[in-house]
XYZ file of C-alpha atoms in Angstrom:
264
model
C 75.443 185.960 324.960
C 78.785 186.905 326.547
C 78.206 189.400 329.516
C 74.480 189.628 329.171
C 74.920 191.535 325.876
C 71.343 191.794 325.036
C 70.574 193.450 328.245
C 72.965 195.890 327.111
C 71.732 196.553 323.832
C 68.437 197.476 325.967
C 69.890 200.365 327.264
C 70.613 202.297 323.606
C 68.008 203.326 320.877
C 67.553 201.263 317.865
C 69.069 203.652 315.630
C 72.575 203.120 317.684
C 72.377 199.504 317.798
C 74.914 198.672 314.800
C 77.483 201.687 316.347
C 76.581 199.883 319.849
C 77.638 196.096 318.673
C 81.059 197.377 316.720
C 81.556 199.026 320.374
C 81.499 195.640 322.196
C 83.058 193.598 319.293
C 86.451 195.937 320.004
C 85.836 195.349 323.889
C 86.051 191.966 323.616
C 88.693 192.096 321.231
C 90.554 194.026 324.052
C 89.645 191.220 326.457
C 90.743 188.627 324.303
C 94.500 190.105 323.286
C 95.412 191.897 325.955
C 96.193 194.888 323.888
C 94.131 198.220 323.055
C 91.668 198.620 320.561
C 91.293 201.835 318.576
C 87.677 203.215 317.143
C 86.605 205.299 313.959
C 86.010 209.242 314.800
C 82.860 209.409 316.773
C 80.767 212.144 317.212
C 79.953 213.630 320.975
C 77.038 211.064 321.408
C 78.857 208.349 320.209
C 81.563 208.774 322.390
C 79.319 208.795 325.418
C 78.135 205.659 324.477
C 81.477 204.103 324.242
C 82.293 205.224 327.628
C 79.571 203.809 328.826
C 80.003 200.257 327.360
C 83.582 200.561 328.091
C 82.745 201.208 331.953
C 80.600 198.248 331.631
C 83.581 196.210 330.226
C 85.509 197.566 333.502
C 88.739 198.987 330.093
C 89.978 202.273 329.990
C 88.936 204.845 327.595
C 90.975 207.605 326.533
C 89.904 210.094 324.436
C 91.867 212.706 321.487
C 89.734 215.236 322.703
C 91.332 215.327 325.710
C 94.422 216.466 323.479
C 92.630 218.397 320.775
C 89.057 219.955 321.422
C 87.792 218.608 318.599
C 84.114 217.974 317.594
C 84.808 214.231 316.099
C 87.082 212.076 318.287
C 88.557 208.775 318.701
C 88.731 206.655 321.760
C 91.143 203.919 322.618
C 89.739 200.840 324.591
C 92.585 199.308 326.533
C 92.779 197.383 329.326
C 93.768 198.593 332.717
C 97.348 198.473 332.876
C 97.652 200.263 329.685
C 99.555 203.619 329.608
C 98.242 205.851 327.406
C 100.166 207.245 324.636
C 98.672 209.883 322.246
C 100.773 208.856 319.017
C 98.048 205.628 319.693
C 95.336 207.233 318.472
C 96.781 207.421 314.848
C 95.122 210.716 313.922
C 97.255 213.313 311.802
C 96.281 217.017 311.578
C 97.104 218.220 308.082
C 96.879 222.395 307.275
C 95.736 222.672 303.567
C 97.937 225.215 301.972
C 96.592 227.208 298.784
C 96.658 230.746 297.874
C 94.178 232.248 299.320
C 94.480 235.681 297.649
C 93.262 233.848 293.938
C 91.056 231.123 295.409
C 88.619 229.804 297.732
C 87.814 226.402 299.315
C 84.983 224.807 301.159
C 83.991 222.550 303.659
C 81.975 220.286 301.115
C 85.094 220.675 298.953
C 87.326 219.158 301.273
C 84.944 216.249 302.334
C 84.350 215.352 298.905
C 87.649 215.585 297.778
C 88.981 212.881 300.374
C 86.212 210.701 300.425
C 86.222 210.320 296.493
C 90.015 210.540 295.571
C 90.968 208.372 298.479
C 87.852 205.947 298.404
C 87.722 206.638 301.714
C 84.484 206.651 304.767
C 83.717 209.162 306.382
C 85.017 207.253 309.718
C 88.187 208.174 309.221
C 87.838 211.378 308.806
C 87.182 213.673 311.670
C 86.850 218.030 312.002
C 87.395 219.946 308.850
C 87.963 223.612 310.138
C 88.426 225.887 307.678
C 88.031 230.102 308.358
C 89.831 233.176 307.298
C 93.172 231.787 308.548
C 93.593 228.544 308.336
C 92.397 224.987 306.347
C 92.888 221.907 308.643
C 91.527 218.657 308.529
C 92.085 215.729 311.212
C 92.144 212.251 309.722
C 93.155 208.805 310.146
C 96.995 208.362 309.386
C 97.154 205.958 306.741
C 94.900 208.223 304.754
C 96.644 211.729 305.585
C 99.566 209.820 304.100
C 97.770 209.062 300.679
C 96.512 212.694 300.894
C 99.529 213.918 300.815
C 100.597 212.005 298.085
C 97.936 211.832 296.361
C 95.865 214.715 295.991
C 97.437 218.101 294.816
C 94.226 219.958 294.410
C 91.077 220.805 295.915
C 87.949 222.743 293.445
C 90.421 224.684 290.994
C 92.454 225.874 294.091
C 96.267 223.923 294.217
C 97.190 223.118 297.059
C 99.786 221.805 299.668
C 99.845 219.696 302.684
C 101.459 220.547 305.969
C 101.359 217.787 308.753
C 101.185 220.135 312.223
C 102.449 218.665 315.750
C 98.871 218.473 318.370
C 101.513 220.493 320.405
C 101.413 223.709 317.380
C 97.565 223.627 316.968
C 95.724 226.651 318.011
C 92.153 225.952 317.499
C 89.357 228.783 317.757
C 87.164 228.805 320.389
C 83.748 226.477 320.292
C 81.535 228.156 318.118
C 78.711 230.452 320.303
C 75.219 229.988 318.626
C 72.608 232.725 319.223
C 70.428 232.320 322.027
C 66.893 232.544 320.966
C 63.491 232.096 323.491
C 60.845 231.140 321.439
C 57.089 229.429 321.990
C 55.788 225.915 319.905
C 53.026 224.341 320.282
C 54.650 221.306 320.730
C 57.638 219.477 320.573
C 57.426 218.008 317.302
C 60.412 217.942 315.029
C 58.838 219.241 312.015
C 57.800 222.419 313.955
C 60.866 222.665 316.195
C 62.806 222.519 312.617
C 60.114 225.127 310.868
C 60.604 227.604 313.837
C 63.947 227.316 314.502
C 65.122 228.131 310.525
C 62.044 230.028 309.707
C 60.586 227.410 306.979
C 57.193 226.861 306.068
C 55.908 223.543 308.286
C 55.818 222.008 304.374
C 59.235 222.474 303.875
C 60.580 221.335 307.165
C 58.464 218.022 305.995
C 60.253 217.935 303.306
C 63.533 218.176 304.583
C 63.250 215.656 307.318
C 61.162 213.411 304.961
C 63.959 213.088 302.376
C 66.562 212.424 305.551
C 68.359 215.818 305.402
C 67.938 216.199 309.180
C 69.558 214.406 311.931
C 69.006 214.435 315.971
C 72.281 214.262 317.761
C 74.473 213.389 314.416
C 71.587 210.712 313.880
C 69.410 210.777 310.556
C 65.560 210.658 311.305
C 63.121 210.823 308.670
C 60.199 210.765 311.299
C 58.281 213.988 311.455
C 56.264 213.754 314.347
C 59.695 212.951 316.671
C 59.658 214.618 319.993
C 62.882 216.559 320.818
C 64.377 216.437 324.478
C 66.035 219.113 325.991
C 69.766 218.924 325.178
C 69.146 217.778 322.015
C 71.094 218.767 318.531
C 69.313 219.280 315.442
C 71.049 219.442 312.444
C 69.531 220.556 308.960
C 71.734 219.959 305.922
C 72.053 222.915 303.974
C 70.931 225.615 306.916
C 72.573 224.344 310.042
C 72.254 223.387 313.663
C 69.983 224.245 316.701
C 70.306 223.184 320.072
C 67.099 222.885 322.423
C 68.742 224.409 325.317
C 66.519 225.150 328.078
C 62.234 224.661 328.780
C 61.397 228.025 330.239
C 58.315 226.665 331.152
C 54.595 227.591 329.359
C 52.893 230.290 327.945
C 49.381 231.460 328.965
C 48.321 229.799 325.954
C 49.483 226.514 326.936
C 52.635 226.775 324.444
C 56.318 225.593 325.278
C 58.657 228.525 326.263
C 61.713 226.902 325.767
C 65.476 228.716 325.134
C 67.171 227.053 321.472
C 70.256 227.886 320.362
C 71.150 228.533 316.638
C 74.098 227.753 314.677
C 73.967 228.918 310.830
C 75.490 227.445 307.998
């Protein structure tokens, strides 16, 4: 293989291996046409692994985040005399107008309505923000077009679109989870996830069982996984915990460790 590319798939876990080979398709698309290569939205720990095969290519990577703090981004492989320009990563940032005063609209709502109206993935969609102020989605040009044109309500609420310059956006600050020390026996993922959301050890089975849980934005159905410090554990339907810190052990032998919880 070209560039030793089974020594590089050595260096990712299995899960990542189909994200990993798109990855160094596009870099060797880059190499081949002299010309930049754009990816789907990736989460955080996807784009650290594009940065890394990207490094290994010797191409530039830019990121949107570096425009927008965003939680989903999209990287541009290029080559190194490339100059970056933002319009290049082809993402538009659309406000959802509706009155607010009559209705309501949700997250789920909003996913559900552009991946089924548009017959859309989920790739080309990145953050849906929506609080007290303001409805905004970020998403792949081509398909904020059709939204536009296309799609007039959302739930029973009508609504509007409003394409907003990167330059107007004024995002909220990352969201602050609560800071929580707690003891576990261990570090398995069933009782990290039964601790952390205060479920029953047979429900956090459950959950992770019938794939409703993911490990840094990957789904895991395997209940005796060990989580590593850093880690992101997300439960669909209660929300996220971060395994922040190991504070070290108990005088029962237990892990102290610091976690920190985001709710639904």
């Amino acid at each position: 293989m070209k560039k030793d590319e089974k020594k590089l798939l050595q260096h990712f876990a299995s899960g990542e291996e189909g994200f990993v080979e798109k990855i160094i398709d596009l870099c060797y698309q880059v190499e081949e046409t002299y010309s930049y290569r754009l990816t789907s939205f990736c989460n955080p720990k996807q784009e650290e692994i594009v940065h890394s095969i990207a490094a290994y290519f010797q191409l530039q990577a830019f990121s949107s985040r570096d425009f927008v703090e965003t939680e989903f981004s999209r990287i541009i492989l290029a080559p190194t005399y490339y100059e970056l320009d933002s319009q290049d990563y082809d993402i538009m940032a659309l406000e959802i107008l509706y009155p607010r005063k009559f209705h309501s609209i949700s997250h789920s709502q909003v996913l559900g309505t552009l991946l089924n109206q548009l017959g859309m993935k989920r790739q080309f969609l990145g953050d849906i923000l929506i609080d007290d102020t303001q409805a905004l989605v970020f998403i792949d040009r081509k398909f904020g077009l059709l939204a536009q044109s296309q799609i007039a309500k959302i739930g029973k609420a009508p609504i509007k679109w409003q394409e907003l310059d990167r330059r107007e956006l004024r995002l909220a600050s990352p969201e602050e989870g609560k800071r929580q020390e707690v003891l576990l026996s261990s570090l398995r993922l069933d009782k990290f996830v039964a601790l952390a959301f205060r479920l029953s050890r047979g429900n956090a089975v459950k959950l992770i069982s019938n794939n409703q849980v993911k490990v840094d934005y990957v789904e895991t159905n395997q209940v005796a996984k060990s989580i590593e410090l850093g880690q992101l554990i997300s439960v669909r339907g209660f929300g996220r915990v971060r395994f922040k810190e190991m504070l070290g052990f108990s005088k029962q032998g237990k892990y102290k460790i610091a976690i920190e919880v985001f709710k639904k």
